[in-house]
Coordinates of C-alpha atoms and ligand atoms in Angstrom, one line a residue:
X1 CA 184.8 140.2 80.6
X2 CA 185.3 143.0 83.0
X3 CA 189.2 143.2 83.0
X4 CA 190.4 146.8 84.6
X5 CA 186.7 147.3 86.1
X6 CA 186.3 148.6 89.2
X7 CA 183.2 147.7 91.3
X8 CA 182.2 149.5 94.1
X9 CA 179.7 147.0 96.1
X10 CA 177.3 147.5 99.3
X11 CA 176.2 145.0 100.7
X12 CA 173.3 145.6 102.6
X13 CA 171.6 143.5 105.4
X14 CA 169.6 140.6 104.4
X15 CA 170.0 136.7 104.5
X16 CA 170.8 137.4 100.4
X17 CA 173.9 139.0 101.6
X18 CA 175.5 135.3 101.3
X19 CA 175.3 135.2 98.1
X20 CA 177.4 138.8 97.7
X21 CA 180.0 136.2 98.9
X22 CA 179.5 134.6 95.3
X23 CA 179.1 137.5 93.6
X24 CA 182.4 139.1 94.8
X25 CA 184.1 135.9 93.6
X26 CA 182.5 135.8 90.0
X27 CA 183.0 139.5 89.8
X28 CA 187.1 139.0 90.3
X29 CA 186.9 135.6 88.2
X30 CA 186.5 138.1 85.2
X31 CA 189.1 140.5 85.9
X32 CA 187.1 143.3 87.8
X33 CA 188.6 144.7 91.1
X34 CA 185.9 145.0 93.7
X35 CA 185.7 147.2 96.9
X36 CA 183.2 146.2 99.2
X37 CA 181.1 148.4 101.7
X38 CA 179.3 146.5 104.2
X39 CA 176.4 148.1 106.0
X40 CA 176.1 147.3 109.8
X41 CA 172.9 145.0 109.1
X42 CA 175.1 144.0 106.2
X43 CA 177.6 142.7 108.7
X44 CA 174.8 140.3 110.9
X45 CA 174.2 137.9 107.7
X46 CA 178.0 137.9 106.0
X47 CA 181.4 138.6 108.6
X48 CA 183.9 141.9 107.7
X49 CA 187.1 139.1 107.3
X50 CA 184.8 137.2 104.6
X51 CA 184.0 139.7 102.6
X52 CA 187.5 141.7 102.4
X53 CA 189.2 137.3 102.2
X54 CA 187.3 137.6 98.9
X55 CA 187.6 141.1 97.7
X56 CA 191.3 141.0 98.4
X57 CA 190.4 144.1 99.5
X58 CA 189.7 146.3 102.5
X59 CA 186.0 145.9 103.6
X60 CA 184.8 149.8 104.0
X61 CA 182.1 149.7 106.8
X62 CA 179.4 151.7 108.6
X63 CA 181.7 152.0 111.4
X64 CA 184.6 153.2 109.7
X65 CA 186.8 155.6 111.8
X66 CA 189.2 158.0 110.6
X67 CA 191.8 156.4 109.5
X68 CA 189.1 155.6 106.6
X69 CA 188.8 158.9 106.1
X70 CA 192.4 159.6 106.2
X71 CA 193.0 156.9 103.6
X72 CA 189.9 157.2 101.4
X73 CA 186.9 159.6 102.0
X74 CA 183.7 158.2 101.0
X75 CA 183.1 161.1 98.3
X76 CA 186.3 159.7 96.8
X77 CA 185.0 156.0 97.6
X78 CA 182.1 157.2 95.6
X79 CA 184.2 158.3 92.4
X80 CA 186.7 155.5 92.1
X81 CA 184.4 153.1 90.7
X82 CA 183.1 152.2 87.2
X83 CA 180.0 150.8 88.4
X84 CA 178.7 151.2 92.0
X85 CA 176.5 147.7 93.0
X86 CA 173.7 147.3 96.0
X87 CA 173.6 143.7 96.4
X88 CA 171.3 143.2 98.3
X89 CA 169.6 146.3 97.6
X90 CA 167.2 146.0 101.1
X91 CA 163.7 148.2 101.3
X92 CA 165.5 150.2 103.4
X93 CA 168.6 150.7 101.2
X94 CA 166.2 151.4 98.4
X95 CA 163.8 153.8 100.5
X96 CA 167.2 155.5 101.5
X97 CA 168.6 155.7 97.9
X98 CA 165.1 157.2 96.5
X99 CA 164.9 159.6 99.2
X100 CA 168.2 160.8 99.1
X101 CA 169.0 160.2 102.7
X102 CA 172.4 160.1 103.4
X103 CA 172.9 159.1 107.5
X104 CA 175.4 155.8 106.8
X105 CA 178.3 155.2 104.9
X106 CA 176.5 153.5 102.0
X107 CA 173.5 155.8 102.0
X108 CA 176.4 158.9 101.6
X109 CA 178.4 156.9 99.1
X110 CA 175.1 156.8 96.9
X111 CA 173.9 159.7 97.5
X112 CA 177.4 161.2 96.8
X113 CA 178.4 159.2 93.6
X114 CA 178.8 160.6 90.1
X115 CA 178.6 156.5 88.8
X116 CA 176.1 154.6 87.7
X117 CA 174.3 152.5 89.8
X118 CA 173.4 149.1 89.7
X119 CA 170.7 147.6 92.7
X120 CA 169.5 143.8 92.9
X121 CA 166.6 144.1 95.7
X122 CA 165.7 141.5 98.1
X123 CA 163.0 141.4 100.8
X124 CA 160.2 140.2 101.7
X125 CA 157.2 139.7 99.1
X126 CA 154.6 142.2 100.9
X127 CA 157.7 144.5 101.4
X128 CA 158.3 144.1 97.5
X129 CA 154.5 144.6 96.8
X130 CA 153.9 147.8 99.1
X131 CA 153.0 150.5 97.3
X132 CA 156.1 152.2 99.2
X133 CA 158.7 150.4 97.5
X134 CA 157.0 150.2 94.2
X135 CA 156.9 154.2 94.1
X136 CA 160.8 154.6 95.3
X137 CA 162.0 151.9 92.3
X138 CA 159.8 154.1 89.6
X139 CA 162.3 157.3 91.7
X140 CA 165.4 154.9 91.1
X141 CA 164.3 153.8 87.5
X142 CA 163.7 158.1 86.4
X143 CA 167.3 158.6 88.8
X144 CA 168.5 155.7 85.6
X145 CA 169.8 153.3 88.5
X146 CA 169.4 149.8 86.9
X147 CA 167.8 147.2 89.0
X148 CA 168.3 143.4 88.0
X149 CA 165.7 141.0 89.6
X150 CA 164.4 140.3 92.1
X151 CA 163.3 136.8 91.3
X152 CA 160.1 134.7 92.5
X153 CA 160.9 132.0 94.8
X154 CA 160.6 130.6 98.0
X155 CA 162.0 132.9 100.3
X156 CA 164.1 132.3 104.0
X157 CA 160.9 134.2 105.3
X158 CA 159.1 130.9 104.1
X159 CA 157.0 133.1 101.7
X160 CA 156.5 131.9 97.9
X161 CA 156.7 135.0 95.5
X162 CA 159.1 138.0 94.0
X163 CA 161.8 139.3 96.5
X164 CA 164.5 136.9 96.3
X165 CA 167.8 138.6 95.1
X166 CA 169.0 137.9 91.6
X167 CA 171.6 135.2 91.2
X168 CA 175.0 136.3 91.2
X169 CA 175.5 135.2 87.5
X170 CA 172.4 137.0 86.6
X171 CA 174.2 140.1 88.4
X172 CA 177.1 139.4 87.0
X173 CA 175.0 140.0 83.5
X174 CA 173.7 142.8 84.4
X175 CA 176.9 144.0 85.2
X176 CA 178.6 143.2 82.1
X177 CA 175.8 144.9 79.9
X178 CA 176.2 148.0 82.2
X179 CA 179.8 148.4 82.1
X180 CA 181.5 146.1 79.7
X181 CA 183.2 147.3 76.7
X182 CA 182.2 144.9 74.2
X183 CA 182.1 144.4 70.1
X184 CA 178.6 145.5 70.4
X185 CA 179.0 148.6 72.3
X186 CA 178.1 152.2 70.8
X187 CA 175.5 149.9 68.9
X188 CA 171.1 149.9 69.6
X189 CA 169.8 147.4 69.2
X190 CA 165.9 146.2 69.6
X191 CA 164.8 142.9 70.8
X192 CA 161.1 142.0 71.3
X193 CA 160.0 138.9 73.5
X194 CA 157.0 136.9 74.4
X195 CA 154.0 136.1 73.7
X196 CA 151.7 139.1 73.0
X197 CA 147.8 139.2 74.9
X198 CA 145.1 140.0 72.5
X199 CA 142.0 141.0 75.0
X200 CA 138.5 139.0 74.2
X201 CA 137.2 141.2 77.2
X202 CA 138.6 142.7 80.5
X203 CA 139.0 139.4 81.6
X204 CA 139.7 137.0 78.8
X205 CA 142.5 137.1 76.2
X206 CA 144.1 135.1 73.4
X207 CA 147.7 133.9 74.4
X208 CA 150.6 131.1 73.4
X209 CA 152.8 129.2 75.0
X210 CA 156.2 132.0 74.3
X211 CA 157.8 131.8 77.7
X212 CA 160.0 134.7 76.6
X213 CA 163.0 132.5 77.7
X214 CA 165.1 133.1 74.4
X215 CA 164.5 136.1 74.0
X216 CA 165.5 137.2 76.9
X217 CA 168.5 135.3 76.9
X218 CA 169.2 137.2 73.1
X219 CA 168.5 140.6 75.2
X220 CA 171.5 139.4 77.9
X221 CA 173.7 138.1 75.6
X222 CA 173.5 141.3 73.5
X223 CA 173.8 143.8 76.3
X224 CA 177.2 141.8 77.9
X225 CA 178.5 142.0 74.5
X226 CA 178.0 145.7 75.3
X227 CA 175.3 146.8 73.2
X228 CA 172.8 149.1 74.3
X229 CA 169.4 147.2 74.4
X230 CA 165.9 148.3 74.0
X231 CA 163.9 144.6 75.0
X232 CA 160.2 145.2 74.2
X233 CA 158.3 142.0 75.9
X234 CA 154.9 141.0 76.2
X235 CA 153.5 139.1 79.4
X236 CA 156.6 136.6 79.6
X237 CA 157.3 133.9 82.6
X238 CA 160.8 134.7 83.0
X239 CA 161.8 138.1 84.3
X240 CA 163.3 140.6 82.1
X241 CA 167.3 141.0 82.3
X242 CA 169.1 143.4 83.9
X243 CA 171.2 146.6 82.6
X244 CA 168.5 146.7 79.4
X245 CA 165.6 149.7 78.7
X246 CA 162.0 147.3 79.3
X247 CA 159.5 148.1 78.1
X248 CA 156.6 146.2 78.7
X249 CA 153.5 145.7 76.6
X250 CA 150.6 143.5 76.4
X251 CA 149.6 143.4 72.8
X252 CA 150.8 143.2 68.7
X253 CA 149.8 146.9 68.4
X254 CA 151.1 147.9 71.9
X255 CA 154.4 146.3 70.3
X256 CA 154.4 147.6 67.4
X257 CA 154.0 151.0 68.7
X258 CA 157.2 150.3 71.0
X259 CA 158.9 149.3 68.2
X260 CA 158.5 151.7 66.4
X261 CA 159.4 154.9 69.1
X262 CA 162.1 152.6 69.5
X263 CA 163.6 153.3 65.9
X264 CA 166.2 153.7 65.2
X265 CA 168.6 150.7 65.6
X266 CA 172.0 149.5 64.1
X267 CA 169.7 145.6 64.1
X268 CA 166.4 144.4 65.6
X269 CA 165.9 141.2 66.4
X270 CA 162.1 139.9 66.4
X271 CA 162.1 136.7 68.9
X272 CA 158.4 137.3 70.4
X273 CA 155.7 135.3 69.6
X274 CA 153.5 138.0 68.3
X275 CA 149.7 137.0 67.8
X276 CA 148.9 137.0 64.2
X277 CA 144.9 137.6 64.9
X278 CA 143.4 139.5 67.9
X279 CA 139.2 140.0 68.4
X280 CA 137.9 142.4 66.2
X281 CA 135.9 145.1 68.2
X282 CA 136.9 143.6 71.7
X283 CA 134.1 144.2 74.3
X284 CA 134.8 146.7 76.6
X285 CA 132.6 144.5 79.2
X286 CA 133.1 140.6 80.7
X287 CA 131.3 138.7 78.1
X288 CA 128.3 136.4 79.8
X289 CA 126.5 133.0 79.1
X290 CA 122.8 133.7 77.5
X291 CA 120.4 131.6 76.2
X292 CA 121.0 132.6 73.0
X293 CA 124.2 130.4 72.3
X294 CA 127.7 131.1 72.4
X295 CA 129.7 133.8 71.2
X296 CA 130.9 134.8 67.9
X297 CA 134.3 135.9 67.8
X298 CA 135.8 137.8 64.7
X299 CA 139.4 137.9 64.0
X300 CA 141.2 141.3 62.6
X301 CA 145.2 140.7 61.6
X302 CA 147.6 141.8 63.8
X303 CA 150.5 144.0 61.6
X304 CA 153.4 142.2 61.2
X305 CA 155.8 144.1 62.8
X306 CA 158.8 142.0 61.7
X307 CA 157.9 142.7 58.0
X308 CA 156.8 146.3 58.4
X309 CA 160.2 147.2 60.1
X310 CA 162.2 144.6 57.3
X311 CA 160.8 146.4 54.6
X312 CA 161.1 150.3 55.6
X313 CA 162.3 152.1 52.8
X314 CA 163.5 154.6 55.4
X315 CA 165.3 154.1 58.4
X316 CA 165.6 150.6 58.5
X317 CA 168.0 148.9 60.9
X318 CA 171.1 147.5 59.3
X319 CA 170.6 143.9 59.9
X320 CA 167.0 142.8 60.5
X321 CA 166.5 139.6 61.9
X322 CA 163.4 137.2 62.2
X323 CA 162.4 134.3 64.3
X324 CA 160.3 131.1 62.9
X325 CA 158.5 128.7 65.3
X326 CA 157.7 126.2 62.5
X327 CA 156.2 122.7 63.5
X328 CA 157.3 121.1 59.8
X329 CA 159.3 121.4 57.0
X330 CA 161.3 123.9 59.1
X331 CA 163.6 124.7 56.5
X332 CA 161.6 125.0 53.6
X333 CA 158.8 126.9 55.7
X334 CA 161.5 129.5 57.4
X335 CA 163.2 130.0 53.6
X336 CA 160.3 131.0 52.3
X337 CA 159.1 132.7 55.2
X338 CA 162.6 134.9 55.5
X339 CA 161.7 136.1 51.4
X340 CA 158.2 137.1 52.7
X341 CA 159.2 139.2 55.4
X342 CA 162.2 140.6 53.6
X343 CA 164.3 140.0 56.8
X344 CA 168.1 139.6 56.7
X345 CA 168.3 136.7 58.6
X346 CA 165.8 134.1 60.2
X347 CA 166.6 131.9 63.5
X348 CA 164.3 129.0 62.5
X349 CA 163.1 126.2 65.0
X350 CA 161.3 123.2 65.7
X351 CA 158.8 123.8 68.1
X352 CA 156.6 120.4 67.5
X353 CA 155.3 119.1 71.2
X354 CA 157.9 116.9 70.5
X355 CA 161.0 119.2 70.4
X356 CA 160.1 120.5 74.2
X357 CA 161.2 123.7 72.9
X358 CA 158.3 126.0 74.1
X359 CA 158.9 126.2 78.0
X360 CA 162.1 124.3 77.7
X361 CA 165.6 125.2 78.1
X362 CA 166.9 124.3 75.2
X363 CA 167.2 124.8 71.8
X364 CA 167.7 123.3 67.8
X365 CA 168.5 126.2 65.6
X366 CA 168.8 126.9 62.0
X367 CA 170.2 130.1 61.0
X368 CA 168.9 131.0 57.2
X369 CA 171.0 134.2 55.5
X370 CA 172.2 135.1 51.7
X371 CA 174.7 132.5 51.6
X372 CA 172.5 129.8 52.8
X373 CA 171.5 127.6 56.1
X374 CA 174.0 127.3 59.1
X375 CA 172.6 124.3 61.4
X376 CA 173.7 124.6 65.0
X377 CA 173.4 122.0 67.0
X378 CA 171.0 121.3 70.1
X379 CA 172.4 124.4 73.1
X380 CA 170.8 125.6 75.5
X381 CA 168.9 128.6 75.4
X382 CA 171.6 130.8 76.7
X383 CA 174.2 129.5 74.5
X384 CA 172.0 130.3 71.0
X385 CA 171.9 133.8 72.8
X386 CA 175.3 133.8 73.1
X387 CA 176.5 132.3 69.2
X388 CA 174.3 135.0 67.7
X389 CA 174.9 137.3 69.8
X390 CA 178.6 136.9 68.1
X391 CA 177.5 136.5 65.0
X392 CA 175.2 139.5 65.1
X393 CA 179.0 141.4 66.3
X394 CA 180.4 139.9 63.6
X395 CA 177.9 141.4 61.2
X396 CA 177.9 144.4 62.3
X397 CA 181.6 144.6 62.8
Ligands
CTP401 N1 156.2 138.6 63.8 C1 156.0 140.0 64.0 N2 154.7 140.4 64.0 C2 153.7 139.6 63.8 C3 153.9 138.2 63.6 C4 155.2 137.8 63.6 O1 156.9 140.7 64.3 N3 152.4 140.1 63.8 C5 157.6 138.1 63.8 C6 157.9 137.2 64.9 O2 158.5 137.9 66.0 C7 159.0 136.3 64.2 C8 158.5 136.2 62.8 O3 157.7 137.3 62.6 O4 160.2 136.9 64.2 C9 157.8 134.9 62.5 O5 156.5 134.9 62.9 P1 155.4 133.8 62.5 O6 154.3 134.1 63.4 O7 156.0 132.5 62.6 O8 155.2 134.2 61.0 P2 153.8 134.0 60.2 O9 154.0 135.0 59.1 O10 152.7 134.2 61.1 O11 153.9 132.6 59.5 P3 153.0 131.3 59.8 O12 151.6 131.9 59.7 O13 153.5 130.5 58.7 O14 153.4 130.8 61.1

């Protein structure tokens, strides 16, 4: 919930600004108050009565006059909110924001705020991909503005890739984890997600199906309960969520070295599908066909960095938790697995072809603990986030 927050949102000037319309309304469905600043390109896509109809609010614009100024300056505009949100955060907003320009109202407001900062881009995919852009969002990410999306899509621009804004729930999200006080906040915690990549050679790796898609939705549900979240993820299909610290890697010991700078944590949850072998001496250079057969591949272990962390005699989180992706005897398997590991709890599964639970968007869970098995039953994959999410609260209390 976001009773008693106060938003502060921009809304620049792109065809996403229609969905700031949503946004506005979600935002006051959960109790925050939001004041909206609409940019003059802002104001082509979305009209000034629409916006401030949906605020409840007075809609603070590029050509405000002074009687704006007489009633609220835009340094105090700057300082009245809990969050401040660019939605849609444009190329030229962004290039604005990382430059520290300051030559409209919105550019001044950001420029001049003492909030945090929330931005969900959207643009064009070749706008998205230019160098340009890339290099002013690492600026934003070292200024610790939090960006949420942008998704791939097909885009008004009749493109196909990243640059379409972030859904106003997934904002919403974002939001919550940024500024909502929950049961979870004041509390670290680490989640790690997807598959891992184990190189065979530059171009070929080992992989598995992990779509990342729960454990990103564990990273979400943590973060609105207002935990802060450190979400390790390997190469996963689904985009990381907002208002967490990402940090991307591509294989077990690349995650296990995240993990472990990570350290310490009040829990860590374990939800990627780490590789459990990767090629032993892999070849610096593309592997080719010869006449002398195929190649022979040799298998090292991977460290198990579930176990490693469980079983830290120093330092260990307070609540450890463990994933297993079993395909039978899913109880039996995940008991004995959770005694192996020395975890505190393990989220078993079924993920037999059958179940349709890799790359699906649901989920059957078991959770396994001291005092025995918990079945939940079939939820989607945002609403096991959500339960343990809870439950992790609970625990932690
Ligand atoms: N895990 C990990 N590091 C690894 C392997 C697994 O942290 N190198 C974690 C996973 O994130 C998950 C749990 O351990 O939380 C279960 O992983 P799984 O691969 O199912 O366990 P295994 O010991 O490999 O068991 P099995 O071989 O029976 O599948």
């Amino acid at each position: 919930m976001l009773t008693g927050k106060h938003i502060l949102l921009i809304i620049g000037g792109g065809i996403a600004a229609f969905k700031s319309l949503d946004l506005i309304r979600r935002l006051r469905e959960r109790g925050a108050s939001v004041t909206p600043v609409l940019t003059r390109a802002g104001e082509e896509f979305v009209t000034p009565l629409s916006v401030s109809a949906l605020a409840g609010q007075k809609v603070y614009r590029d050509l405000f006059d002074l009687t704006d100024e007489a009633e609220m300056g835009h340094i105090q505009l700057s300082r009245v909110a809990d969050l401040v949100v660019v939605a849609p955060a444009t190329a030229d907003l962004i290039a604005k924001m990382a430059g520290g320009l300051a030559n409209d109202l919105a550019s001044t407001v950001l420029l001049a705020t003492d909030t945090p900062v929330l931005v969900a881009p959207a643009m064009n995919v070749r706008m998205w991909q230019h160098p340009a852009t890339q290099r002013n969002l690492t600026t934003l990410s070292q200024d610790d503005v939090s960006v949420v999306g942008p998704n791939d899509g097909d885009m008004a621009c009749g493109e196909f890739g990243p640059g379409r804004m972030a859904e106003p729930l997934e904002i919403v999200a974002a939001i919550e984890a940024r500024v909502a006080d929950g049961p979870l906040s004041g509390k670290r915690l680490i989640v790690t997600s997807g598959p891992t990549h184990e190189p065979i050679d530059p171009v070929r790796y080992i992989a598995n199906r992990s779509s990342g898609a729960q454990g990103t939705a564990i990273a979400r549900a943590l973060a609105a309960q207002g935990a802060e979240v450190v979400f390790v993820t390997g190469p996963a299909d689904v985009p990381p969520p907002g208002g967490v610290e990402v940090i991307r890697v591509q294989t077990a010991r690349e995650m296990q070295a995240a993990v472990e700078a990570a350290l310490p944590a009040d829990a860590a949850v374990f939800a990627a599908a780490v590789a459990d072998w990767r090629v032993e001496g892999a070849s610096s250079r593309k592997l080719k066909k010869s006449k002398d057969g195929l190649p022979r591949l040799e298998f090292a272990e991977n460290p198990d960095i579930l176990r490693q962390v469980a079983q830290m005699k120093k330092g260990r989180p307070g609540l450890v938790i463990g994933f297993a992706a079993e395909t039978d005897d899913v109880v039996e398997n995940a008991t004995a697995k959770r005694a192996r590991k020395g975890c505190d709890w393990i989220v078993a599964n079924d993920v037999s072809e059958a179940s349709g639970v890799m790359g699906g968007a649901e989920n059957t869970v078991v959770i396994i603990d001291d005092s025995g098995t918990e079945s939940w039953p079939t939820l989607s994959k945002s609403d096991v986030a959500r339960r343990l999410a809870e439950r992790i609260a609970a625990a932690l209390g």
